Coordinates of C-alpha atoms in Angstrom, one line a residue:
Chain A
X1 CA 16.8 15.3 -17.4
X2 CA 14.8 12.4 -18.8
X3 CA 14.3 11.1 -22.3
X4 CA 10.6 10.6 -21.6
X5 CA 8.5 13.0 -19.6
X6 CA 6.8 11.4 -16.6
X7 CA 3.3 11.7 -18.2
X8 CA 4.2 10.7 -21.7
X9 CA 3.1 7.3 -23.2
X10 CA -0.1 6.9 -21.3
X11 CA -0.6 3.6 -23.1
X12 CA 2.3 2.2 -21.0
X13 CA 0.0 1.4 -18.1
X14 CA 0.4 0.6 -14.5
X15 CA -0.6 -2.9 -13.4
X16 CA -2.6 -1.3 -10.6
X17 CA -6.2 -2.3 -10.6
X18 CA -6.0 -4.5 -13.6
X19 CA -6.9 -8.1 -14.1
X20 CA -4.2 -10.8 -14.3
X21 CA -5.3 -11.5 -17.9
X22 CA -4.9 -7.8 -18.8
X23 CA -1.5 -7.5 -17.1
X24 CA 0.0 -10.7 -18.8
X25 CA -1.7 -10.3 -22.2
X26 CA 0.8 -10.6 -25.0
X27 CA 0.7 -8.3 -28.0
X28 CA 2.5 -5.8 -30.1
X29 CA 5.0 -3.4 -28.7
X30 CA 3.7 -0.2 -27.2
X31 CA 7.0 1.5 -26.5
X32 CA 10.4 1.8 -28.1
X33 CA 12.6 -0.8 -26.3
X34 CA 15.9 -1.1 -28.2
X35 CA 17.6 -4.3 -27.5
X36 CA 14.8 -5.9 -25.6
X37 CA 13.2 -9.3 -26.3
X38 CA 10.2 -9.1 -28.7
X39 CA 7.8 -10.5 -26.1
X40 CA 8.1 -7.3 -24.0
X41 CA 5.5 -4.7 -25.0
X42 CA 6.8 -1.9 -22.8
X43 CA 9.0 -1.3 -19.8
X44 CA 6.2 -2.2 -17.3
X45 CA 5.5 -5.4 -19.2
X46 CA 9.2 -6.2 -19.1
X47 CA 9.4 -5.8 -15.4
X48 CA 6.2 -7.7 -14.7
X49 CA 6.6 -10.4 -17.3
X50 CA 10.2 -11.2 -16.5
X51 CA 9.4 -11.5 -12.8
X52 CA 6.6 -13.8 -13.8
X53 CA 8.8 -15.9 -16.1
X54 CA 11.6 -16.2 -13.6
X55 CA 9.8 -16.6 -10.3
X56 CA 6.4 -18.1 -11.2
X57 CA 7.2 -20.1 -14.3
X58 CA 10.5 -21.1 -12.6
X59 CA 12.7 -20.3 -15.6
X60 CA 15.4 -19.1 -13.3
X61 CA 18.0 -19.4 -16.0
X62 CA 16.4 -16.4 -17.7
X63 CA 18.3 -14.3 -15.1
X64 CA 21.3 -14.8 -17.3
X65 CA 19.6 -13.0 -20.2
X66 CA 18.0 -10.4 -17.9
X67 CA 20.8 -9.4 -15.6
X68 CA 24.1 -8.0 -16.7
X69 CA 27.2 -10.2 -15.9
X70 CA 28.4 -7.4 -13.6
X71 CA 25.1 -6.5 -12.1
X72 CA 24.9 -5.3 -8.5
X73 CA 21.9 -5.9 -6.3
X74 CA 22.0 -3.6 -3.3
X75 CA 20.1 -4.6 -0.2
X76 CA 20.4 -3.5 3.4
X77 CA 22.0 -6.9 4.1
X78 CA 24.8 -6.2 1.6
X79 CA 25.3 -6.2 -2.1
X80 CA 24.9 -9.2 -4.3
X81 CA 27.3 -9.0 -7.2
X82 CA 27.2 -10.8 -10.5
X83 CA 24.5 -12.7 -12.4
X84 CA 25.4 -16.1 -11.1
X85 CA 24.8 -14.9 -7.5
X86 CA 21.4 -13.7 -8.7
X87 CA 20.7 -17.1 -10.1
X88 CA 21.8 -18.8 -7.0
X89 CA 19.8 -16.5 -4.7
X90 CA 16.7 -17.1 -6.7
X91 CA 17.2 -20.9 -6.7
X92 CA 17.6 -20.8 -2.9
X93 CA 14.5 -18.7 -2.3
X94 CA 12.4 -20.9 -4.5
X95 CA 13.7 -24.1 -3.0
X96 CA 12.3 -22.8 0.3
X97 CA 9.2 -20.9 -0.9
X98 CA 8.3 -22.6 -4.1
X99 CA 4.7 -21.4 -4.6
X100 CA 5.7 -17.7 -4.7
X101 CA 3.1 -15.5 -6.3
X102 CA 4.6 -12.1 -7.2
X103 CA 1.6 -9.9 -7.5
X104 CA 2.6 -6.6 -9.2
X105 CA 1.0 -3.6 -7.5
X106 CA 2.8 -0.9 -9.5
X107 CA 5.7 -0.2 -11.7
X108 CA 6.7 3.5 -11.5
X109 CA 9.3 4.1 -14.2
X110 CA 11.3 6.7 -16.0
X111 CA 13.5 6.7 -19.1
X112 CA 16.5 8.6 -17.7
X113 CA 18.3 8.6 -21.1
X114 CA 17.3 7.1 -24.4
X115 CA 17.1 3.3 -23.9
X116 CA 18.1 3.6 -20.2
X117 CA 15.1 2.8 -18.0
X118 CA 14.6 3.0 -14.3
X119 CA 11.8 1.1 -12.7
X120 CA 10.4 1.0 -9.1
X121 CA 8.4 -2.2 -8.9
X122 CA 6.1 -2.7 -5.9
X123 CA 5.2 -6.4 -5.4
X124 CA 3.4 -8.2 -2.6
X125 CA 4.5 -11.8 -2.8
X126 CA 2.6 -14.7 -1.2
X127 CA 4.5 -17.9 -0.5
X128 CA 4.5 -20.9 1.8
X129 CA 7.6 -21.9 3.7
X130 CA 7.9 -25.6 2.8
X131 CA 11.6 -26.1 2.1
X132 CA 14.8 -25.3 4.1
X133 CA 15.7 -21.6 4.3
X134 CA 19.1 -20.3 5.3
X135 CA 17.6 -17.9 7.8
X136 CA 14.4 -19.7 9.0
X137 CA 15.4 -23.3 8.7
X138 CA 13.0 -26.1 7.8
X139 CA 9.6 -25.1 6.5
X140 CA 6.6 -25.7 8.7
X141 CA 4.0 -24.7 6.1
X142 CA 3.6 -21.2 7.4
X143 CA 2.5 -18.6 4.8
X144 CA 4.1 -15.2 4.4
X145 CA 3.1 -12.2 2.4
X146 CA 5.7 -9.5 2.3
X147 CA 5.8 -6.4 0.2
X148 CA 8.9 -5.7 -1.7
X149 CA 10.1 -2.7 -3.8
X150 CA 12.7 -3.5 -6.4
X151 CA 14.3 -0.5 -8.2
X152 CA 16.1 -1.5 -11.3
X153 CA 18.2 0.2 -13.9
X154 CA 17.6 -1.5 -17.2
X155 CA 19.2 -1.3 -20.6
X156 CA 19.2 -3.7 -23.6
X157 CA 17.0 -6.2 -21.8
X158 CA 19.5 -6.3 -18.9
X159 CA 19.1 -5.2 -15.3
X160 CA 22.4 -3.6 -14.6
X161 CA 21.8 -2.4 -11.1
X162 CA 19.1 -3.1 -8.6
X163 CA 18.0 -1.9 -5.1
X164 CA 15.9 -4.4 -3.2
X165 CA 13.8 -3.5 -0.2
X166 CA 11.7 -6.2 1.4
X167 CA 9.5 -6.0 4.5
X168 CA 11.5 -8.9 6.1
X169 CA 10.5 -8.2 9.7
X170 CA 6.8 -8.6 8.8
X171 CA 7.6 -11.8 6.9
X172 CA 9.5 -13.2 10.0
X173 CA 6.5 -12.4 12.2
X174 CA 4.1 -14.0 9.8
X175 CA 6.1 -17.2 10.0
X176 CA 6.1 -17.1 13.8
X177 CA 9.7 -15.9 14.3
X178 CA 11.0 -13.2 16.5
X179 CA 12.7 -10.5 14.4
X180 CA 14.9 -9.7 17.3
X181 CA 16.1 -13.3 17.6
X182 CA 16.7 -13.6 13.9
X183 CA 18.6 -10.3 13.7
X184 CA 20.7 -11.2 16.8
X185 CA 21.7 -14.5 15.3
X186 CA 22.6 -12.8 12.0
X187 CA 24.6 -10.2 13.9
X188 CA 26.5 -12.9 15.8
X189 CA 27.5 -14.5 12.4
X190 CA 28.5 -11.1 11.1
X191 CA 31.1 -10.6 13.8
X192 CA 32.9 -13.7 12.6
X193 CA 35.3 -13.6 9.7
X194 CA 36.7 -10.7 7.8
X195 CA 35.0 -7.4 8.9
X196 CA 36.1 -5.8 5.6
X197 CA 33.2 -7.5 3.9
X198 CA 30.9 -5.0 5.6
X199 CA 32.8 -2.0 4.2
X200 CA 29.9 -1.4 1.7
X201 CA 27.8 -0.2 4.7
X202 CA 30.1 2.5 5.8
X203 CA 30.6 3.6 2.2
X204 CA 26.8 4.0 1.8
X205 CA 26.6 6.0 5.1
X206 CA 29.4 8.2 3.9
X207 CA 27.5 8.9 0.7
X208 CA 24.4 9.8 2.7
X209 CA 26.3 12.2 5.0
X210 CA 28.0 13.8 1.9
X211 CA 24.5 14.6 0.7
X212 CA 25.4 15.2 -2.9
X213 CA 22.0 14.5 -4.6
X214 CA 20.0 17.4 -5.9
X215 CA 16.4 16.3 -5.7
X216 CA 13.5 16.4 -8.2
X217 CA 12.8 19.6 -10.2
X218 CA 10.0 21.7 -8.9
X219 CA 7.7 20.8 -11.8
X220 CA 8.1 17.0 -11.3
X221 CA 5.3 15.3 -9.3
X222 CA 8.0 13.8 -7.0
X223 CA 9.1 17.3 -5.8
X224 CA 6.1 17.6 -3.4
X225 CA 6.7 14.3 -1.5
X226 CA 10.4 15.0 -1.5
X227 CA 9.8 18.4 0.0
X228 CA 7.7 16.8 2.7
X229 CA 10.3 14.2 3.6
X230 CA 12.8 17.1 3.8
X231 CA 10.5 19.1 6.0
X232 CA 10.0 16.2 8.3
X233 CA 13.3 14.5 8.5
X234 CA 15.8 17.3 7.9
X235 CA 13.9 20.2 9.5
X236 CA 11.8 18.2 12.0
X237 CA 8.7 20.1 11.0
X238 CA 6.3 17.1 11.1
X239 CA 3.2 19.3 11.4
X240 CA 4.2 21.4 8.5
X241 CA 4.7 18.2 6.4
X242 CA 1.5 16.6 7.7
X243 CA -0.7 19.6 6.9
X244 CA 0.2 19.1 3.2
X245 CA -1.0 15.5 2.9
X246 CA -4.6 14.5 2.8
X247 CA -6.4 14.5 6.1
X248 CA -7.5 11.0 5.3
X249 CA -4.1 9.7 4.1
X250 CA -3.8 5.9 4.1
X251 CA -0.5 4.8 5.5
X252 CA 1.3 1.5 5.2
X253 CA 4.8 1.2 6.7
X254 CA 6.9 -1.8 7.4
X255 CA 6.3 -4.4 10.1
X256 CA 2.5 -4.1 10.1
X257 CA 2.3 -0.3 10.6
X258 CA -1.0 0.6 9.1
X259 CA -3.3 3.6 9.8
X260 CA -5.2 6.6 8.5
X261 CA -4.8 10.3 9.0
X262 CA -2.1 12.9 9.2
X263 CA -1.4 12.1 12.9
X264 CA -0.5 8.5 12.0
X265 CA 1.6 9.5 9.1
X266 CA 3.5 12.0 11.1
X267 CA 3.9 9.4 13.9
X268 CA 5.6 7.0 11.5
X269 CA 8.1 9.6 10.4
X270 CA 8.7 10.9 13.9
X271 CA 9.3 7.4 15.3
X272 CA 12.1 6.7 12.9
X273 CA 13.7 10.1 13.6
X274 CA 13.4 9.7 17.3
X275 CA 15.6 6.6 17.2
X276 CA 18.4 8.2 15.2
X277 CA 20.4 11.2 16.3
X278 CA 22.7 13.0 14.0
X279 CA 20.2 12.1 11.3
X280 CA 21.0 12.5 7.6
X281 CA 19.1 11.5 4.6
X282 CA 19.2 11.7 0.8
X283 CA 16.7 11.2 -2.0
X284 CA 18.5 8.9 -4.3
X285 CA 16.0 8.5 -7.2
X286 CA 12.5 9.5 -8.1
X287 CA 10.0 8.6 -10.7
X288 CA 6.3 9.3 -11.4
X289 CA 3.7 7.9 -13.7
X290 CA 0.0 8.6 -14.4
X291 CA -2.6 6.4 -12.7
X292 CA -6.3 6.1 -13.7
X293 CA -8.6 9.1 -13.2
X294 CA -5.8 11.6 -13.1
X295 CA -4.1 10.3 -10.0
X296 CA -0.3 10.1 -10.0
X297 CA 2.1 7.5 -8.7
X298 CA 5.4 8.7 -7.3
X299 CA 8.3 6.6 -6.2
X300 CA 11.1 8.0 -4.0
X301 CA 14.1 5.9 -3.2
X302 CA 15.9 7.3 -0.1
X303 CA 18.7 6.5 2.3
X304 CA 19.0 7.7 5.9
X305 CA 21.5 7.2 8.7
X306 CA 21.9 8.2 12.3
X307 CA 23.2 7.2 15.6
X308 CA 20.9 4.9 17.5
X309 CA 20.7 7.0 20.6
X310 CA 16.9 7.2 21.1
X311 CA 14.5 4.8 22.5
X312 CA 11.7 3.1 20.6
X313 CA 10.7 -0.2 19.0
X314 CA 14.3 -1.0 18.2
X315 CA 15.1 -1.3 21.9
X316 CA 17.5 0.4 24.2
X317 CA 19.9 2.8 22.5
X318 CA 23.1 1.2 21.4
X319 CA 25.1 4.2 20.1
X320 CA 25.7 2.4 16.8
X321 CA 25.4 4.2 13.5
X322 CA 22.5 2.7 11.6
X323 CA 21.8 2.8 7.9
X324 CA 18.2 2.7 6.7
X325 CA 17.4 2.6 3.0
X326 CA 14.0 2.2 1.5
X327 CA 11.4 3.2 -1.0
X328 CA 8.2 5.2 -0.6
X329 CA 5.4 4.9 -3.1
X330 CA 2.8 7.6 -3.0
X331 CA -0.5 8.2 -4.7
X332 CA -1.2 11.8 -5.4
X333 CA -4.6 13.3 -6.1
X334 CA -4.7 16.9 -7.1
X335 CA -1.1 17.1 -6.2
X336 CA -1.5 15.9 -2.6
X337 CA -0.5 12.6 -1.1
X338 CA -3.6 10.4 -0.3
X339 CA -1.6 7.1 0.1
X340 CA 1.9 6.3 1.4
X341 CA 3.3 2.8 1.1
X342 CA 6.8 2.8 2.4
X343 CA 9.1 -0.2 2.5
X344 CA 12.4 -0.7 4.2
X345 CA 14.0 -3.9 5.7
X346 CA 13.5 -3.4 9.4
X347 CA 15.1 -6.9 10.0
X348 CA 18.3 -5.6 8.5
X349 CA 18.0 -2.5 10.7
X350 CA 17.7 -4.7 13.7
X351 CA 20.7 -6.7 12.5
X352 CA 22.8 -3.4 12.8
X353 CA 21.2 -2.5 16.1
X354 CA 22.6 -5.9 17.4
X355 CA 26.0 -5.1 16.1
X356 CA 25.9 -6.9 12.8
X357 CA 27.0 -5.7 9.3
X358 CA 29.9 -3.9 10.8
X359 CA 27.9 -1.6 13.1
X360 CA 30.2 -0.8 16.0
X361 CA 29.2 0.5 19.4
X362 CA 31.1 3.6 20.5
X363 CA 33.9 2.9 23.0
X364 CA 32.6 5.5 25.4
X365 CA 29.0 4.2 25.4
X366 CA 25.9 6.0 24.3
X367 CA 26.0 9.8 24.5
Chain B
X1 CA -23.3 -22.3 1.8
X2 CA -21.1 -22.4 4.9
X3 CA -22.2 -19.8 7.5
X4 CA -23.6 -17.5 4.9
X5 CA -25.0 -14.2 6.0
X6 CA -28.0 -13.2 3.8
X7 CA -28.7 -9.5 3.4
X8 CA -32.0 -8.3 2.0
X9 CA -33.7 -5.0 1.1
X10 CA -33.7 -2.3 3.7
X11 CA -36.7 -2.6 6.0
X12 CA -37.8 1.0 5.4
X13 CA -37.6 3.1 2.3
X14 CA -37.5 0.3 -0.2
X15 CA -39.2 1.0 -3.4
X16 CA -38.8 2.4 -6.8
X17 CA -37.2 5.6 -5.4
X18 CA -34.5 3.5 -3.7
X19 CA -33.5 1.7 -6.9
X20 CA -30.8 4.4 -7.2
X21 CA -28.5 2.0 -8.9
X22 CA -30.5 2.2 -12.0
X23 CA -30.8 5.9 -12.0
X24 CA -27.2 6.5 -11.1
X25 CA -26.1 6.2 -14.7
X26 CA -28.4 9.0 -15.7
X27 CA -27.6 11.1 -12.6
X28 CA -23.9 11.2 -13.0
X29 CA -22.8 14.6 -14.3
X30 CA -25.1 17.4 -15.3
X31 CA -28.1 15.1 -15.9
X32 CA -29.2 12.7 -18.5
X33 CA -30.7 14.0 -21.7
X34 CA -31.6 12.1 -24.8
X35 CA -28.1 12.2 -26.2
X36 CA -26.7 10.8 -23.0
X37 CA -29.1 7.8 -22.9
X38 CA -26.7 5.5 -24.6
X39 CA -23.9 6.5 -22.3
X40 CA -26.1 6.1 -19.3
X41 CA -27.2 2.7 -20.4
X42 CA -23.6 1.7 -20.9
X43 CA -22.8 2.9 -17.3
X44 CA -25.8 1.1 -16.0
X45 CA -24.9 -2.0 -18.0
X46 CA -21.4 -1.9 -16.7
X47 CA -22.7 -1.2 -13.2
X48 CA -24.9 -4.3 -13.4
X49 CA -22.0 -6.4 -14.4
X50 CA -19.9 -5.0 -11.5
X51 CA -22.7 -5.8 -9.1
X52 CA -22.9 -9.3 -10.4
X53 CA -19.2 -9.7 -10.0
X54 CA -19.3 -8.3 -6.5
X55 CA -22.1 -10.7 -5.6
X56 CA -20.1 -13.6 -6.9
X57 CA -17.0 -12.5 -5.0
X58 CA -18.9 -12.0 -1.8
X59 CA -20.1 -15.6 -2.1
X60 CA -16.6 -16.9 -2.7
X61 CA -17.3 -18.0 -6.3
X62 CA -14.2 -18.6 -8.3
X63 CA -16.1 -17.4 -11.4
X64 CA -15.5 -13.8 -10.1
X65 CA -11.8 -14.1 -10.3
X66 CA -11.2 -13.1 -13.9
X67 CA -13.2 -9.8 -13.4
X68 CA -11.3 -8.8 -10.3
X69 CA -8.1 -6.8 -10.1
X70 CA -5.1 -9.1 -9.6
X71 CA -4.0 -6.9 -6.7
X72 CA -7.4 -6.8 -5.1
X73 CA -7.4 -5.7 -1.5
X74 CA -10.3 -6.7 0.8
X75 CA -11.1 -5.8 4.3
X76 CA -14.1 -7.8 5.5
X77 CA -15.4 -9.0 8.8
X78 CA -12.1 -8.3 10.6
X79 CA -10.0 -10.1 7.9
X80 CA -7.7 -8.4 5.4
X81 CA -6.6 -10.1 2.2
X82 CA -4.4 -9.2 -0.7
X83 CA -4.8 -10.7 -4.2
X84 CA -8.0 -11.9 -5.9
X85 CA -7.5 -15.6 -5.0
X86 CA -7.2 -14.9 -1.2
X87 CA -10.3 -12.7 -1.4
X88 CA -12.3 -15.5 -3.0
X89 CA -11.0 -18.0 -0.4
X90 CA -12.1 -15.6 2.4
X91 CA -15.6 -15.3 1.1
X92 CA -15.9 -19.0 0.5
X93 CA -15.5 -19.4 4.3
X94 CA -17.4 -16.2 5.2
X95 CA -19.9 -15.6 2.5
X96 CA -22.2 -12.6 2.4
X97 CA -25.3 -13.0 0.2
X98 CA -26.8 -9.7 -1.0
X99 CA -30.2 -10.0 -2.6
X100 CA -30.8 -7.9 -5.7
X101 CA -33.2 -5.6 -4.0
X102 CA -30.8 -4.1 -1.5
X103 CA -30.0 -0.4 -1.7
X104 CA -27.3 0.2 -4.3
X105 CA -25.4 3.3 -5.4
X106 CA -23.0 3.2 -8.2
X107 CA -20.7 5.6 -10.0
X108 CA -17.9 5.0 -12.5
X109 CA -15.4 4.6 -9.6
X110 CA -17.5 3.3 -6.8
X111 CA -20.2 0.8 -5.8
X112 CA -21.9 0.9 -2.4
X113 CA -24.5 -1.5 -1.3
X114 CA -26.4 -1.7 2.0
X115 CA -29.1 -4.0 3.3
X116 CA -30.3 -5.8 6.4
X117 CA -29.6 -9.2 7.7
X118 CA -32.5 -11.4 8.8
X119 CA -32.1 -10.1 12.4
X120 CA -32.3 -6.5 11.3
X121 CA -28.6 -5.6 11.4
X122 CA -27.5 -3.1 8.6
X123 CA -24.6 -4.6 6.6
X124 CA -22.9 -3.0 3.7
X125 CA -20.1 -3.3 1.1
X126 CA -18.1 -0.7 -0.7
X127 CA -16.0 -1.3 -3.8
X128 CA -13.5 0.8 -5.6
X129 CA -13.8 0.4 -9.4
X130 CA -11.3 1.1 -12.1
X131 CA -12.8 0.9 -15.6
X132 CA -15.3 -1.6 -14.4
X133 CA -12.8 -3.8 -12.5
X134 CA -13.2 -4.2 -8.7
X135 CA -9.9 -3.1 -7.1
X136 CA -10.7 -2.8 -3.4
X137 CA -13.6 -4.0 -1.2
X138 CA -14.6 -3.2 2.3
X139 CA -17.4 -5.2 4.0
X140 CA -19.0 -3.5 6.9
X141 CA -20.5 -6.2 9.1
X142 CA -19.9 -8.3 12.2
X143 CA -16.3 -9.4 12.9
X144 CA -15.8 -13.1 12.2
X145 CA -14.8 -15.2 15.2
X146 CA -11.6 -16.4 13.5
X147 CA -10.5 -12.9 12.6
X148 CA -7.1 -11.8 14.0
X149 CA -4.8 -9.0 13.2
X150 CA -1.1 -9.5 12.4
X151 CA 1.3 -8.3 15.0
X152 CA 2.5 -4.8 14.3
X153 CA 4.9 -2.2 15.6
X154 CA 2.8 0.4 17.5
X155 CA 3.0 4.0 16.4
X156 CA 2.3 6.8 18.9
X157 CA 0.0 9.3 17.2
X158 CA -1.9 12.5 17.7
X159 CA -4.9 12.4 15.4
X160 CA -5.7 16.1 15.8
X161 CA -2.3 17.9 16.2
X162 CA -4.3 20.8 17.6
X163 CA -6.6 21.7 20.5
X164 CA -9.1 22.8 17.8
X165 CA -10.6 19.4 17.0
X166 CA -12.8 18.2 14.1
X167 CA -14.5 15.0 14.9
X168 CA -14.7 14.0 11.2
X169 CA -11.7 14.6 9.1
X170 CA -11.4 14.6 5.3
X171 CA -11.4 16.8 2.3
X172 CA -13.9 17.1 -0.4
X173 CA -11.1 17.5 -2.9
X174 CA -10.1 13.8 -2.4
X175 CA -13.5 12.7 -3.7
X176 CA -14.0 13.8 -7.3
X177 CA -17.3 12.0 -7.6
X178 CA -18.8 13.9 -4.8
X179 CA -20.8 17.0 -5.6
X180 CA -19.4 20.0 -3.7
X181 CA -22.8 20.7 -2.0
X182 CA -22.8 17.3 -0.6
X183 CA -19.6 17.6 1.5
X184 CA -21.5 19.0 4.5
X185 CA -23.7 15.9 4.5
X186 CA -20.7 13.6 4.4
X187 CA -19.2 15.3 7.4
X188 CA -22.6 15.1 9.2
X189 CA -23.0 11.5 8.5
X190 CA -19.5 10.8 9.8
X191 CA -20.3 12.5 13.1
X192 CA -23.6 10.6 13.2
X193 CA -21.6 7.4 12.7
X194 CA -19.4 8.2 15.7
X195 CA -22.4 9.0 17.8
X196 CA -24.2 5.8 16.7
X197 CA -21.6 3.6 18.4
X198 CA -20.9 3.0 22.1
X199 CA -19.9 5.9 24.3
X200 CA -16.5 7.1 23.2
X201 CA -14.0 9.6 24.4
X202 CA -13.8 13.0 22.8
X203 CA -10.5 12.0 21.3
X204 CA -12.3 9.6 19.0
X205 CA -12.0 10.4 15.4
X206 CA -13.6 9.7 12.0
X207 CA -11.9 9.8 8.6
X208 CA -13.8 9.9 5.3
X209 CA -12.2 7.2 3.3
X210 CA -14.5 7.3 0.3
X211 CA -17.5 9.4 -0.7
X212 CA -19.5 9.9 -3.9
X213 CA -22.8 11.4 -5.1
X214 CA -25.2 9.5 -7.2
X215 CA -28.7 10.6 -8.4
X216 CA -29.7 12.6 -5.4
X217 CA -28.0 10.3 -3.0
X218 CA -24.7 10.1 -1.3
X219 CA -22.6 7.2 -0.1
X220 CA -19.6 7.3 2.1
X221 CA -17.2 4.9 3.8
X222 CA -15.6 5.9 7.0
X223 CA -12.9 4.7 9.4
X224 CA -13.5 5.3 13.0
X225 CA -10.9 5.3 15.7
X226 CA -12.8 4.9 18.9
X227 CA -11.2 5.6 22.2
X228 CA -12.7 4.1 25.3
X229 CA -14.4 6.7 27.5
X230 CA -12.6 5.4 30.5
X231 CA -9.0 4.9 31.5
X232 CA -6.7 3.2 30.6
X233 CA -7.2 4.7 27.2
X234 CA -7.7 1.9 24.7
X235 CA -8.7 2.3 21.1
X236 CA -10.3 0.2 18.4
X237 CA -11.1 0.8 14.8
X238 CA -14.5 0.3 13.1
X239 CA -15.8 0.8 9.5
X240 CA -19.0 2.6 8.7
X241 CA -20.9 2.7 5.5
X242 CA -23.5 5.5 5.1
X243 CA -26.0 6.1 2.4
X244 CA -28.6 8.9 2.3
X245 CA -30.9 10.8 0.1
X246 CA -29.9 14.5 0.1
X247 CA -31.6 17.7 -1.1
X248 CA -29.6 20.9 -0.8
X249 CA -28.9 21.9 2.7
X250 CA -31.8 20.1 4.3
X251 CA -31.2 17.2 6.6
X252 CA -30.6 14.0 4.8
X253 CA -33.6 11.7 4.1
X254 CA -33.6 8.0 4.4
X255 CA -30.3 8.0 6.1
X256 CA -28.8 4.5 6.8
X257 CA -25.7 3.5 8.6
X258 CA -24.0 0.2 8.7
X259 CA -21.5 -0.1 11.5
X260 CA -18.9 -2.8 11.8
X261 CA -17.9 -4.5 15.0
X262 CA -14.6 -3.5 16.4
X263 CA -11.8 -4.6 14.1
X264 CA -9.2 -6.8 15.6
X265 CA -6.3 -4.8 16.8
X266 CA -2.7 -5.9 16.2
X267 CA -0.7 -7.3 19.0
X268 CA 2.1 -4.7 19.6
X269 CA 5.5 -5.9 18.6
X270 CA 8.7 -5.0 20.4
X271 CA 11.6 -5.4 18.0

């Protein structure tokens, strides 16, 4: 149940295909935003503008008026809790990649209850590694351009919960690093210290396996893509799913995967599934918004897990249970997917493959 | 201008009948009548502005920036860019100068332009438009010497998923600016694009990326996946821009194809 239908308020526009001046233009409010700063015209403007103010204008302290004290930021590397950790994380990132341009591609939002907003913000950020980064060390002037999806729950001008998915393996490659080497080093560090700090991962896996979410209603635009993910990943009916997308679907998946056509789309889904046995998945949230010319943008946030017992780009099977969480943004035309942009952090997946984040190998070896 | 490629009018077929860009406004929809003159003029006016902006962009002129989508994506000469500033920087290094008399087709959502370089090579550009703002651009031309692709995880694929194969894949329903009678021409032009290239295995495939009708003409952008005709099987991608005059079910007139060089393939990554 939502307070605003997915296609209400067409004046609250996607940033897709708009000039920078149009996206950042100030003006009167276009949407009821109780408790939000007056500068924000609507929920899309809030997301895009606060990102601009914090990351580009470098007013990092605004995190304190835009994140709840008890906020939780979920990533596949672990949760980040509390606003001061958000401030510190932002400072660290900008000290290494100062010239970050966060170019908004879309904000697919819903109002899940009056004044309670959910946004799925797709950004492709360009930045140069000039400072010292905790993972990559000293900057060598290499550029990176990674796509991120940030899903936020927002109320009263505050982000109370966030899920952050970044194409970190692609970023590592762009900077000349081996994702395998980076992930292995992270995994080595993960095995030191208190293993209880990785408990969040097992809790997330347990929720996926419990499969308690219900999925979108049939009359919501997200129901179609959700049904296709179901057909592919739960029923292993990749042809059935592929026949329902455009024959010329454009596909962008993490770590440089890019192609056209049903065969490529099915191949991406099948590759993931082939890695992971005893596969389970959930659709955790969905939203849809109108795009120009009658197209529809759909965001699906999903979680998946399975035992790494299949071969593929992640290397030899390890028998470890792996958690994958991500967001898929689709463009629908006449109800059919013509574009799929899926993001998950494949570097964090590799970190688990190498035994990090609490991922244990079975004592009896891979079965 | 550094290493500029200059593109002029097509060698054949140039003339008043080819200035489709200026008849496109009147041709969109059921046909222009007196009452639609103002709307047609507005469309033509807007189209002219978009053409001017595209020309500025393709020359790497910063003045284009404010008229481009902030999230502009460009695929040109083997390079891909994201964001309007990177696109301008790319064309500042690899400019493409289209003269005003090249073949142009325009619709509310699309702009296609095709001409010849001085040495007779057909070169084209296709732009997606949203309310007069350029949001995506593909340039169909030679691949620049400095073009490389990012490393990428390889994905095994079956482009047909059937023994019953269609060489050109697409669906007319994905192209709302295409008149339904023109879809057969689009498919035919796609197959012609595949046949126009070097010998390719039967597993080669064409996808219709974009297609629209405009004033008795059609324009289409295709992506080709060309498998070598020999073993080991290797594939590369190319872009093709096709424009043609069409009339019912008759074979297209004044058909022109611009075929890109092979696009750089990503080095496979083992994670």
